[in-house]
Short mmCIF file of C-alpha atoms and ligand atoms in Angstrom, two decimals:
data_model
loop_
_atom_site.label_atom_id
_atom_site.label_comp_id
_atom_site.label_asym_id
_atom_site.label_seq_id
_atom_site.Cartn_x
_atom_site.Cartn_y
_atom_site.Cartn_z
CA MET A 1 0.22 -0.16 0.02
CA THR A 2 0.94 3.41 -0.50
CA LYS A 3 1.18 5.93 2.11
CA LEU A 4 0.01 9.43 1.74
CA THR A 5 0.58 12.35 4.45
CA GLU A 6 -2.12 13.36 6.29
CA ASN A 7 -2.37 16.50 4.38
CA GLN A 8 -2.59 14.51 1.25
CA VAL A 9 -5.26 12.95 2.26
CA THR A 10 -6.71 15.85 4.15
CA ASP A 11 -6.95 17.65 0.74
CA GLU A 12 -7.57 14.58 -1.52
CA HIS A 13 -10.73 13.41 -0.24
CA LEU A 14 -13.47 16.04 -0.50
CA PHE A 15 -13.54 18.47 -3.42
CA LEU A 16 -9.63 18.20 -4.76
CA ASN A 17 -8.45 19.90 -7.63
CA ARG A 18 -8.23 17.97 -10.62
CA ARG A 19 -4.49 18.89 -11.78
CA GLU A 20 -3.08 17.92 -8.33
CA PHE A 21 -5.16 15.12 -7.42
CA ILE A 22 -3.49 13.90 -11.03
CA GLN A 23 0.08 14.85 -10.60
CA LYS A 24 -0.11 13.45 -7.04
CA LEU A 25 -1.29 10.17 -8.47
CA THR A 26 1.19 10.16 -11.04
CA ALA A 27 4.15 10.99 -8.50
CA LEU A 28 3.19 8.04 -6.75
CA GLY A 29 3.32 6.00 -9.65
CA LEU A 30 0.06 5.15 -9.00
CA ILE A 31 -1.44 6.42 -12.78
CA ALA A 32 0.28 7.05 -16.05
CA SER A 33 0.88 10.48 -16.74
CA PRO A 34 -0.56 10.45 -20.12
CA LEU A 35 -3.82 11.16 -17.99
CA ALA A 36 -2.74 14.74 -16.87
CA GLY A 37 -3.45 15.23 -20.26
CA TYR A 38 -6.90 15.89 -18.70
CA ALA A 39 -5.87 17.44 -16.19
CA GLY A 40 -6.90 21.31 -16.39
CA GLN A 41 -10.23 21.65 -14.71
CA ASN A 42 -10.15 23.04 -11.36
CA PHE A 43 -12.88 22.43 -8.48
CA THR A 44 -13.02 24.36 -5.16
CA SER A 45 -10.30 22.93 -2.42
CA HIS A 46 -12.26 22.42 0.95
CA PRO A 47 -9.57 20.96 3.56
CA ASN A 48 -11.37 18.56 5.89
CA PRO A 49 -9.89 18.93 9.21
CA ASN A 50 -11.61 15.61 10.29
CA TYR A 51 -8.96 13.63 9.08
CA GLN A 52 -7.33 10.54 10.21
CA PRO A 53 -3.67 9.83 10.67
CA LYS A 54 -1.81 7.23 8.60
CA LEU A 55 -4.65 6.82 5.78
CA SER A 56 -2.97 4.72 3.10
CA LEU A 57 -4.59 4.38 -0.27
CA THR A 58 -5.51 0.87 -1.03
CA SER A 59 -3.97 -0.80 -3.90
CA GLU A 60 -5.88 -0.97 -6.89
CA GLU A 61 -5.17 -4.68 -7.20
CA ASP A 62 -7.28 -5.39 -4.15
CA VAL A 63 -9.86 -2.37 -5.15
CA THR A 64 -10.84 -4.32 -8.54
CA HIS A 65 -10.55 -8.01 -6.94
CA TYR A 66 -12.02 -8.06 -3.94
CA ASN A 67 -15.40 -7.11 -4.39
CA ASN A 68 -19.37 -7.59 -3.61
CA PHE A 69 -21.32 -7.72 -6.85
CA TYR A 70 -23.83 -10.58 -6.28
CA GLU A 71 -25.62 -10.02 -9.68
CA MET A 72 -21.63 -12.13 -10.67
CA GLY A 73 -21.83 -14.38 -7.82
CA THR A 74 -21.30 -14.54 -4.09
CA SER A 75 -17.60 -14.91 -3.28
CA LYS A 76 -15.19 -11.91 -3.34
CA SER A 77 -13.48 -13.13 -6.42
CA ASP A 78 -16.52 -13.41 -8.61
CA PRO A 79 -17.22 -9.90 -9.61
CA SER A 80 -13.55 -9.58 -11.48
CA ARG A 81 -13.86 -13.11 -13.16
CA PHE A 82 -17.36 -12.65 -14.59
CA ALA A 83 -16.58 -9.23 -15.14
CA ASP A 84 -17.42 -9.53 -18.64
CA SER A 85 -20.89 -10.36 -18.52
CA LEU A 86 -21.81 -6.91 -17.38
CA LYS A 87 -22.93 -5.40 -20.79
CA THR A 88 -23.08 -1.67 -20.31
CA ALA A 89 -23.06 -0.74 -24.03
CA GLY A 90 -26.09 2.03 -24.78
CA TRP A 91 -26.53 2.48 -21.08
CA GLN A 92 -28.85 4.87 -19.76
CA VAL A 93 -29.69 6.25 -16.08
CA GLU A 94 -33.43 7.31 -15.91
CA VAL A 95 -34.06 10.26 -13.30
CA THR A 96 -37.83 9.75 -12.59
CA GLY A 97 -40.31 9.73 -9.82
CA LEU A 98 -42.00 13.14 -7.70
CA CYS A 99 -39.66 15.46 -10.11
CA ASN A 100 -40.58 18.26 -13.06
CA LYS A 101 -38.50 16.96 -15.55
CA PRO A 102 -37.61 13.27 -15.53
CA THR A 103 -34.90 12.79 -17.88
CA THR A 104 -33.53 9.36 -19.24
CA PHE A 105 -29.57 10.19 -19.51
CA SER A 106 -27.02 8.08 -21.86
CA MET A 107 -23.60 8.04 -20.48
CA ASP A 108 -22.65 10.70 -22.48
CA GLU A 109 -25.12 13.23 -21.57
CA LEU A 110 -23.88 12.89 -17.97
CA ALA A 111 -20.30 13.17 -18.99
CA LYS A 112 -21.59 16.27 -20.44
CA GLN A 113 -23.55 18.16 -18.05
CA PHE A 114 -22.01 16.70 -15.20
CA PRO A 115 -18.05 16.86 -15.33
CA ASN A 116 -16.38 14.70 -13.24
CA GLN A 117 -14.33 15.66 -9.84
CA GLU A 118 -11.97 13.42 -8.11
CA ARG A 119 -12.75 11.92 -4.85
CA ILE A 120 -10.44 9.88 -2.25
CA TYR A 121 -12.85 8.48 0.24
CA ARG A 122 -12.55 5.56 3.17
CA PHE A 123 -15.12 3.04 2.19
CA ARG A 124 -16.14 0.44 4.83
CA CYS A 125 -18.14 -2.49 4.33
CA VAL A 126 -20.49 -4.12 7.04
CA GLU A 127 -18.13 -7.61 6.95
CA GLY A 128 -15.42 -5.32 8.22
CA TRP A 129 -13.14 -4.71 5.61
CA SER A 130 -12.65 -0.96 4.74
CA MET A 131 -10.83 0.65 1.82
CA VAL A 132 -9.02 4.11 0.63
CA VAL A 133 -10.21 4.80 -2.66
CA PRO A 134 -9.75 7.37 -5.66
CA TRP A 135 -12.95 7.67 -6.64
CA SER A 136 -13.99 10.21 -9.78
CA GLY A 137 -17.60 11.33 -10.44
CA PHE A 138 -19.95 14.08 -9.80
CA PRO A 139 -22.42 14.72 -6.93
CA LEU A 140 -25.54 13.26 -7.05
CA ALA A 141 -26.93 16.43 -5.74
CA SER A 142 -26.64 18.25 -9.20
CA LEU A 143 -28.07 15.20 -11.09
CA LEU A 144 -30.98 15.57 -8.41
CA LYS A 145 -31.07 19.23 -8.84
CA SER A 146 -31.16 19.22 -12.39
CA VAL A 147 -34.43 17.45 -12.52
CA GLU A 148 -36.10 19.35 -10.17
CA PRO A 149 -37.30 17.57 -7.21
CA THR A 150 -41.15 18.45 -6.19
CA SER A 151 -41.98 19.12 -2.22
CA LYS A 152 -43.02 15.66 -2.04
CA ALA A 153 -40.01 13.97 -2.39
CA LYS A 154 -38.26 12.88 0.60
CA PHE A 155 -36.38 9.50 -0.48
CA VAL A 156 -34.57 8.48 -2.82
CA LYS A 157 -34.47 5.05 -4.67
CA PHE A 158 -31.55 3.15 -6.46
CA THR A 159 -32.53 0.25 -8.92
CA SER A 160 -29.39 -1.58 -10.43
CA ILE A 161 -29.52 -3.93 -13.62
CA ASP A 162 -31.48 -6.69 -14.10
CA ASP A 163 -30.09 -8.67 -16.48
CA PRO A 164 -29.91 -12.60 -15.75
CA GLU A 165 -30.00 -13.72 -19.47
CA ASN A 166 -25.98 -12.16 -18.91
CA LEU A 167 -25.66 -12.28 -14.82
CA LYS A 168 -25.02 -15.53 -13.56
CA GLY A 169 -25.81 -14.32 -10.36
CA GLN A 170 -29.18 -13.00 -11.13
CA ARG A 171 -30.15 -16.59 -11.92
CA PHE A 172 -30.38 -17.78 -8.10
CA ARG A 173 -32.59 -15.64 -5.80
CA THR A 174 -29.57 -14.54 -3.44
CA ILE A 175 -31.63 -11.24 -3.37
CA ASP A 176 -35.09 -10.41 -4.92
CA TRP A 177 -33.34 -8.86 -8.09
CA PRO A 178 -32.93 -6.24 -9.25
CA TYR A 179 -30.26 -4.67 -6.10
CA VAL A 180 -32.05 -1.87 -4.47
CA GLU A 181 -31.01 0.69 -2.02
CA GLY A 182 -32.30 4.10 -0.93
CA LEU A 183 -31.47 7.41 1.05
CA ARG A 184 -33.24 9.72 2.21
CA LEU A 185 -33.17 13.16 0.23
CA ASP A 186 -31.14 15.26 2.50
CA GLU A 187 -28.61 12.50 2.61
CA ALA A 188 -28.68 12.05 -1.21
CA MET A 189 -28.19 16.00 -1.46
CA ASN A 190 -25.22 16.09 0.64
CA PRO A 191 -22.14 17.25 -1.17
CA LEU A 192 -20.24 13.78 0.12
CA THR A 193 -22.99 11.67 -2.15
CA LEU A 194 -21.20 10.80 -5.03
CA MET A 195 -22.13 9.00 -8.68
CA ALA A 196 -19.08 7.20 -9.42
CA THR A 197 -17.97 6.69 -12.93
CA GLY A 198 -14.19 5.86 -12.32
CA LEU A 199 -11.52 4.60 -10.32
CA TYR A 200 -7.61 5.33 -9.98
CA GLY A 201 -8.06 7.94 -12.85
CA LYS A 202 -9.55 5.41 -15.38
CA ALA A 203 -12.93 4.57 -15.99
CA LEU A 204 -15.10 2.32 -13.45
CA PRO A 205 -14.05 -1.29 -13.81
CA ASN A 206 -17.37 -3.74 -14.24
CA GLN A 207 -16.79 -5.39 -11.28
CA ASN A 208 -16.92 -2.25 -8.92
CA GLY A 209 -20.03 -1.39 -10.60
CA ALA A 210 -19.63 0.02 -14.14
CA PRO A 211 -20.54 2.41 -15.61
CA ILE A 212 -21.88 4.54 -12.91
CA ARG A 213 -22.78 3.67 -9.16
CA LEU A 214 -23.30 5.37 -6.13
CA VAL A 215 -20.74 6.00 -3.14
CA VAL A 216 -22.09 7.16 0.29
CA PRO A 217 -18.43 6.96 2.23
CA TRP A 218 -20.59 7.81 6.00
CA LYS A 219 -22.75 4.33 5.00
CA TYR A 220 -21.75 0.87 4.97
CA GLY A 221 -20.75 -0.33 1.92
CA PHE A 222 -23.69 -2.20 0.70
CA LYS A 223 -25.23 1.48 0.54
CA SER A 224 -23.33 2.16 -2.26
CA ALA A 225 -25.55 0.53 -5.08
CA LYS A 226 -23.63 -0.70 -8.40
CA SER A 227 -24.78 -0.42 -12.03
CA ILE A 228 -27.78 2.11 -11.44
CA VAL A 229 -30.44 1.88 -13.97
CA LYS A 230 -33.12 4.15 -12.54
CA ILE A 231 -33.23 7.00 -10.02
CA GLU A 232 -36.71 7.34 -8.48
CA LEU A 233 -37.57 10.44 -6.22
CA VAL A 234 -40.11 9.05 -3.69
CA GLU A 235 -42.26 10.23 -0.85
CA GLU A 236 -41.97 6.89 1.27
CA GLN A 237 -38.94 5.36 2.80
CA PRO A 238 -37.44 2.90 0.17
CA ILE A 239 -37.04 -1.03 1.38
CA SER A 240 -33.74 -2.10 0.17
CA SER A 241 -32.63 -4.97 -0.79
CA TRP A 242 -30.65 -5.65 2.20
CA MET A 243 -33.89 -4.70 4.59
CA HIS A 244 -35.92 -7.35 2.45
CA ILE A 245 -33.30 -10.01 2.84
CA ALA A 246 -32.63 -10.01 6.67
CA PRO A 247 -34.92 -7.05 8.18
CA GLN A 248 -33.70 -7.78 11.56
CA GLU A 249 -29.88 -7.42 10.95
CA TYR A 250 -30.25 -4.83 8.19
CA ALA A 251 -31.91 -1.25 8.61
CA PHE A 252 -32.43 1.64 6.37
CA TYR A 253 -29.51 4.28 7.53
CA SER A 254 -27.28 1.73 8.05
CA ASN A 255 -24.70 4.61 9.21
CA VAL A 256 -20.80 3.45 9.72
CA ASN A 257 -20.90 3.03 13.75
CA PRO A 258 -18.40 1.52 15.83
CA ASN A 259 -20.91 1.50 18.85
CA VAL A 260 -23.49 -0.54 17.38
CA PRO A 261 -22.65 -4.05 16.49
CA HIS A 262 -24.36 -6.26 13.94
CA ARG A 263 -26.72 -8.54 15.02
CA ARG A 264 -23.54 -10.97 14.12
CA TRP A 265 -20.57 -9.35 14.76
CA SER A 266 -18.98 -6.24 16.49
CA GLN A 267 -18.35 -3.16 14.26
CA ALA A 268 -15.40 -1.61 16.21
CA LYS A 269 -12.51 -2.46 14.05
CA GLU A 270 -12.08 -3.14 10.61
CA ARG A 271 -9.28 -4.50 8.43
CA PRO A 272 -7.66 -2.21 6.04
CA LEU A 273 -7.64 -4.32 2.70
CA GLY A 274 -3.70 -5.34 2.41
CA SER A 275 -3.01 -5.01 6.00
CA PHE A 276 -2.44 -7.69 8.33
CA PHE A 277 -3.43 -5.61 11.87
CA LYS A 278 -7.04 -4.09 12.11
CA LYS A 279 -7.83 -0.64 13.37
CA LYS A 280 -10.93 1.01 15.16
CA THR A 281 -13.75 2.09 13.04
CA LEU A 282 -14.71 5.42 13.39
CA MET A 283 -18.32 7.32 13.69
CA PHE A 284 -19.37 7.75 10.30
CA ASN A 285 -16.30 6.24 8.73
CA GLY A 286 -14.91 9.54 10.26
CA TYR A 287 -17.38 11.83 8.43
CA GLY A 288 -18.97 12.92 11.38
CA LYS A 289 -18.14 16.73 10.62
CA GLU A 290 -19.92 16.47 7.06
CA VAL A 291 -23.05 15.00 8.11
CA ALA A 292 -23.53 14.49 11.89
CA TYR A 293 -26.09 16.92 11.59
CA LEU A 294 -27.98 15.02 9.28
CA TYR A 295 -29.25 12.41 12.07
CA LYS A 296 -29.46 15.17 15.17
CA GLY A 297 -32.05 14.23 17.60
CA MET A 298 -32.23 10.69 15.88
CA ASP A 299 -31.11 7.87 18.60
CA LEU A 300 -28.69 5.77 16.28
CA LYS A 301 -29.02 2.54 18.43
CA LYS A 302 -32.80 2.87 17.01
CA TYR A 303 -31.99 4.14 13.91
CA TYR A 304 -29.29 1.93 12.95
N1 MTE B 401 -24.70 -3.19 -5.66
C1 MTE B 401 -25.03 -4.28 -6.02
N2 MTE B 401 -26.13 -3.91 -7.50
N3 MTE B 401 -25.05 -5.34 -6.31
C2 MTE B 401 -24.06 -6.03 -5.10
O1 MTE B 401 -24.18 -6.89 -4.85
N4 MTE B 401 -22.92 -5.46 -3.12
C3 MTE B 401 -22.56 -3.90 -2.12
C4 MTE B 401 -22.47 -2.48 -2.76
N5 MTE B 401 -23.17 -2.31 -3.94
C5 MTE B 401 -23.77 -4.94 -4.38
C6 MTE B 401 -23.73 -3.53 -4.61
C7 MTE B 401 -21.98 -4.43 -1.23
S1 MTE B 401 -22.45 -5.50 0.24
C8 MTE B 401 -20.20 -3.33 -0.97
S2 MTE B 401 -19.40 -3.94 0.38
C9 MTE B 401 -19.81 -2.77 -2.36
O2 MTE B 401 -20.73 -2.82 -3.25
C10 MTE B 401 -18.61 -3.53 -2.71
O3 MTE B 401 -18.05 -2.38 -3.38
P1 MTE B 401 -16.92 -2.45 -4.21
O4 MTE B 401 -16.69 -4.06 -4.81
O5 MTE B 401 -16.64 -1.64 -5.47
O6 MTE B 401 -16.09 -2.71 -2.88
#
């Protein structure tokens, strides 16, 4: 793993200037320099003082070969092995529901309308492993604003691809397909919530949820739905796939919370991929400063 200094991570995990990001990754030998060709757009830099010392970028190999993507099978190596079974040509994302301007976007239209930014985020899976990932993408808030949600819209429902002919995992009822996730509208509008289309300065690999996925870094990884085809503004709280499968174990919020154990294991520690040692899990995965206000006055043991 490549060690970054506190300052690099502090700067990089939010709203980073693209040129600096590319230069840093290039300097670290993480990406080839030709990518610097697309550097040049500036983004506002808001350093986050709520950093974690000695944060290390997880290796690209681990991020792309230790995955959960049940559409391709339940083992961690299935998604990279069967990545070709995900067909992304002609992909469209329908943004609809309680809004004035429902729109179906092609990937080209999304790229034109919502230019990518680079973000380094901590990512914590509910199973206990964690990563630090350089994503690229755009804030979900920009996309939602463009369709003008009505005042009735309270939640956002995300639906992943449904293609049992090609995706062998969908031939088994491990999940009531397609994979569904949800956020409260204010969570969806938080500037940290990202629609990711890239990793390590490259297009998103199929096993990581190509061509477009959600990334919600203060929640357990399963909230970050992959290969999204539909985003719907709704009035009622959606029932996510994991709530449907095991309502006694998975609730709607699923914020990273070391003080609330999973029914079958503790959430106090995590093992960064590529590291032998465990470390303490942070409340809201370390993003409390940015998101704690969303849950003010809520009993997080009840709304876990
Ligand atoms: N999205 C879909 N459509 N299908 C899935 O099986 N798995 C979730 C989430 N998004 C999943 C999904 C889980 S459990 C995790 S931990 C993350 O994706 C894993 O993301 P990664 O493989 O890019 O690390």
